Amino acid sequence: MKNILFFGNSLTAGYGLSPSESFPALIQKKIDSLQLPYKAINAGLSGETSAGGKNRIDWLLRQPVDVFVLELGANDGLRGIPPAETKKNLQAIVDKVKAKYPQAKLVMAGMEVPSSMGGRYASEFRVIFRQLATENNMALVPFLLEGVGGERHLNQQDGVHPTAAGQKILAENVWAVLKDVL
């Protein structure tokens, strides 16, 4: 059995939902239905920033990691953290995974912030995920929240966290890329 580590924030954790409704759990159901030898590990932590993730990753790398899915940065974006700093932190996380598990396959979940954060900031923020994926030979989910972000009926009352129906779309967005990695 090989491990897929989903490392992220509340979007990965499935904030406000039961654990079985999170996109990593939905991907596990897909994996099981296809009888693939993978176990999805949900290491999502609500409120996590790229800096927090950089500090937390070592503990999670105590277990074998065959596929690493990185979903961090949204909280940085909402806090207006400079994109260069977020990129540096995400690179540090990738470096730690590569150092411990050089054979691990890597997937980056791209993120965007609302244009209300400022057009220049939003565009600078958006490109770091593609840059990191390219520089580190990672598969890229272009925008994790594609089809969900800004869709009121697919998000909880806070307008930020996907509903169970929204998480199903996130699972489809990730699976579209992950299936070719497995």
mmCIF file of C-alpha atoms in Angstrom, residues 25-154:
data_model
loop_
_atom_site.group_PDB
_atom_site.id
_atom_site.type_symbol
_atom_site.label_atom_id
_atom_site.label_comp_id
_atom_site.label_asym_id
_atom_site.label_seq_id
_atom_site.Cartn_x
_atom_site.Cartn_y
_atom_site.Cartn_z
ATOM 1 C CA ALA A 25 -11.735 11.087 1.518
ATOM 2 C CA LEU A 26 -13.694 11.287 -1.749
ATOM 3 C CA ILE A 27 -10.503 10.536 -3.681
ATOM 4 C CA GLN A 28 -9.920 7.530 -1.399
ATOM 5 C CA LYS A 29 -13.373 6.235 -2.395
ATOM 6 C CA LYS A 30 -12.404 6.647 -6.056
ATOM 7 C CA ILE A 31 -9.095 4.829 -5.451
ATOM 8 C CA ASP A 32 -10.912 1.999 -3.663
ATOM 9 C CA SER A 33 -13.461 1.661 -6.468
ATOM 10 C CA LEU A 34 -10.578 1.273 -8.932
ATOM 11 C CA GLN A 35 -8.780 -1.126 -6.564
ATOM 12 C CA LEU A 36 -5.587 0.933 -6.644
ATOM 13 C CA PRO A 37 -3.015 0.272 -3.878
ATOM 14 C CA TYR A 38 -3.067 3.762 -2.365
ATOM 15 C CA LYS A 39 -4.083 5.203 1.001
ATOM 16 C CA ALA A 40 -5.100 8.873 1.163
ATOM 17 C CA ILE A 41 -3.858 10.628 4.298
ATOM 18 C CA ASN A 42 -5.653 13.878 5.085
ATOM 19 C CA ALA A 43 -3.133 16.244 6.688
ATOM 20 C CA GLY A 44 -5.303 19.330 6.279
ATOM 21 C CA LEU A 45 -5.229 21.848 9.132
ATOM 22 C CA SER A 46 -7.695 24.727 9.237
ATOM 23 C CA GLY A 47 -6.041 28.142 9.239
ATOM 24 C CA GLU A 48 -2.686 26.774 8.069
ATOM 25 C CA THR A 49 -0.370 29.180 6.260
ATOM 26 C CA SER A 50 2.663 28.300 4.173
ATOM 27 C CA ALA A 51 4.887 29.306 7.119
ATOM 28 C CA GLY A 52 2.931 27.026 9.467
ATOM 29 C CA GLY A 53 3.139 24.218 6.935
ATOM 30 C CA LYS A 54 6.903 24.639 6.665
ATOM 31 C CA ASN A 55 7.127 24.076 10.431
ATOM 32 C CA ARG A 56 4.642 21.175 10.484
ATOM 33 C CA ILE A 57 5.861 19.105 7.516
ATOM 34 C CA ASP A 58 8.781 17.375 9.269
ATOM 35 C CA TRP A 59 6.446 15.637 11.711
ATOM 36 C CA LEU A 60 4.287 14.319 8.869
ATOM 37 C CA LEU A 61 7.286 13.022 6.927
ATOM 38 C CA ARG A 62 7.892 10.404 9.639
ATOM 39 C CA GLN A 63 5.523 8.173 7.658
ATOM 40 C CA PRO A 64 6.316 6.958 4.128
ATOM 41 C CA VAL A 65 5.168 9.339 1.384
ATOM 42 C CA ASP A 66 4.802 8.048 -2.175
ATOM 43 C CA VAL A 67 2.663 10.882 -3.538
ATOM 44 C CA PHE A 68 2.615 14.373 -2.021
ATOM 45 C CA VAL A 69 -0.245 16.775 -2.789
ATOM 46 C CA LEU A 70 0.527 20.328 -1.636
ATOM 47 C CA GLU A 71 -2.477 22.603 -1.048
ATOM 48 C CA LEU A 72 -1.323 25.663 0.865
ATOM 49 C CA GLY A 73 -1.298 29.386 0.223
ATOM 50 C CA ALA A 74 -4.956 30.411 0.386
ATOM 51 C CA ASN A 75 -4.629 31.711 3.951
ATOM 52 C CA ASP A 76 -1.452 33.577 2.980
ATOM 53 C CA GLY A 77 -3.399 35.214 0.156
ATOM 54 C CA LEU A 78 -6.317 36.190 2.372
ATOM 55 C CA ARG A 79 -3.849 37.769 4.828
ATOM 56 C CA GLY A 80 -2.015 39.662 2.091
ATOM 57 C CA ILE A 81 1.319 37.934 2.720
ATOM 58 C CA PRO A 82 3.764 38.821 -0.083
ATOM 59 C CA PRO A 83 3.613 36.157 -2.830
ATOM 60 C CA ALA A 84 7.429 35.879 -2.823
ATOM 61 C CA GLU A 85 7.305 34.862 0.852
ATOM 62 C CA THR A 86 4.570 32.293 0.215
ATOM 63 C CA LYS A 87 6.584 30.899 -2.696
ATOM 64 C CA LYS A 88 9.714 30.641 -0.530
ATOM 65 C CA ASN A 89 7.802 28.746 2.180
ATOM 66 C CA LEU A 90 6.156 26.377 -0.310
ATOM 67 C CA GLN A 91 9.566 25.712 -1.905
ATOM 68 C CA ALA A 92 10.974 24.881 1.548
ATOM 69 C CA ILE A 93 8.160 22.339 2.054
ATOM 70 C CA VAL A 94 8.834 20.764 -1.355
ATOM 71 C CA ASP A 95 12.573 20.659 -0.585
ATOM 72 C CA LYS A 96 11.922 18.786 2.674
ATOM 73 C CA VAL A 97 9.706 16.224 0.920
ATOM 74 C CA LYS A 98 12.270 15.725 -1.871
ATOM 75 C CA ALA A 99 15.124 15.336 0.633
ATOM 76 C CA LYS A 100 13.323 12.653 2.642
ATOM 77 C CA TYR A 101 11.491 10.923 -0.238
ATOM 78 C CA PRO A 102 13.339 11.645 -3.518
ATOM 79 C CA GLN A 103 11.147 9.139 -5.409
ATOM 80 C CA ALA A 104 7.865 10.711 -4.265
ATOM 81 C CA LYS A 105 5.598 12.062 -6.973
ATOM 82 C CA LEU A 106 4.569 15.658 -6.338
ATOM 83 C CA VAL A 107 1.330 17.501 -7.074
ATOM 84 C CA MET A 108 0.726 21.240 -6.585
ATOM 85 C CA ALA A 109 -2.801 22.549 -6.051
ATOM 86 C CA GLY A 110 -2.980 26.039 -7.537
ATOM 87 C CA MET A 111 -4.803 28.811 -5.737
ATOM 88 C CA GLU A 112 -6.128 32.251 -6.592
ATOM 89 C CA VAL A 113 -7.293 35.157 -4.464
ATOM 90 C CA PRO A 114 -10.249 37.423 -5.238
ATOM 91 C CA SER A 115 -9.424 40.469 -7.358
ATOM 92 C CA SER A 116 -10.675 42.510 -4.381
ATOM 93 C CA MET A 117 -7.226 41.824 -2.879
ATOM 94 C CA GLY A 118 -5.883 44.080 -5.653
ATOM 95 C CA GLY A 119 -5.308 43.167 -9.278
ATOM 96 C CA ARG A 120 -1.507 43.224 -9.089
ATOM 97 C CA TYR A 121 -1.426 41.166 -5.892
ATOM 98 C CA ALA A 122 -3.927 38.660 -7.321
ATOM 99 C CA SER A 123 -1.907 38.149 -10.505
ATOM 100 C CA GLU A 124 1.440 37.887 -8.645
ATOM 101 C CA PHE A 125 -0.143 35.397 -6.241
ATOM 102 C CA ARG A 126 -1.709 33.240 -8.961
ATOM 103 C CA VAL A 127 1.567 32.610 -10.839
ATOM 104 C CA ILE A 128 3.628 31.256 -7.912
ATOM 105 C CA PHE A 129 1.875 27.879 -8.033
ATOM 106 C CA ARG A 130 2.576 27.339 -11.732
ATOM 107 C CA GLN A 131 6.170 28.527 -11.237
ATOM 108 C CA LEU A 132 6.736 26.122 -8.347
ATOM 109 C CA ALA A 133 5.171 23.236 -10.260
ATOM 110 C CA THR A 134 7.379 23.920 -13.288
ATOM 111 C CA GLU A 135 10.570 24.457 -11.264
ATOM 112 C CA ASN A 136 10.022 21.263 -9.236
ATOM 113 C CA ASN A 137 8.609 18.974 -11.933
ATOM 114 C CA MET A 138 5.269 18.767 -10.111
ATOM 115 C CA ALA A 139 1.914 17.918 -11.647
ATOM 116 C CA LEU A 140 -0.337 20.985 -11.396
ATOM 117 C CA VAL A 141 -4.007 21.327 -10.515
ATOM 118 C CA PRO A 142 -4.345 24.807 -12.103
ATOM 119 C CA PHE A 143 -6.959 26.116 -9.630
ATOM 120 C CA LEU A 144 -8.213 23.859 -6.834
ATOM 121 C CA LEU A 145 -11.452 25.826 -6.438
ATOM 122 C CA GLU A 146 -12.291 25.856 -10.176
ATOM 123 C CA GLY A 147 -16.087 25.738 -10.483
ATOM 124 C CA VAL A 148 -16.528 26.292 -6.721
ATOM 125 C CA GLY A 149 -14.874 29.599 -5.783
ATOM 126 C CA GLY A 150 -17.429 32.408 -5.805
ATOM 127 C CA GLU A 151 -20.347 30.002 -6.344
ATOM 128 C CA ARG A 152 -22.579 30.755 -3.355
ATOM 129 C CA HIS A 153 -24.537 27.474 -3.543
ATOM 130 C CA LEU A 154 -21.295 25.423 -3.405
#
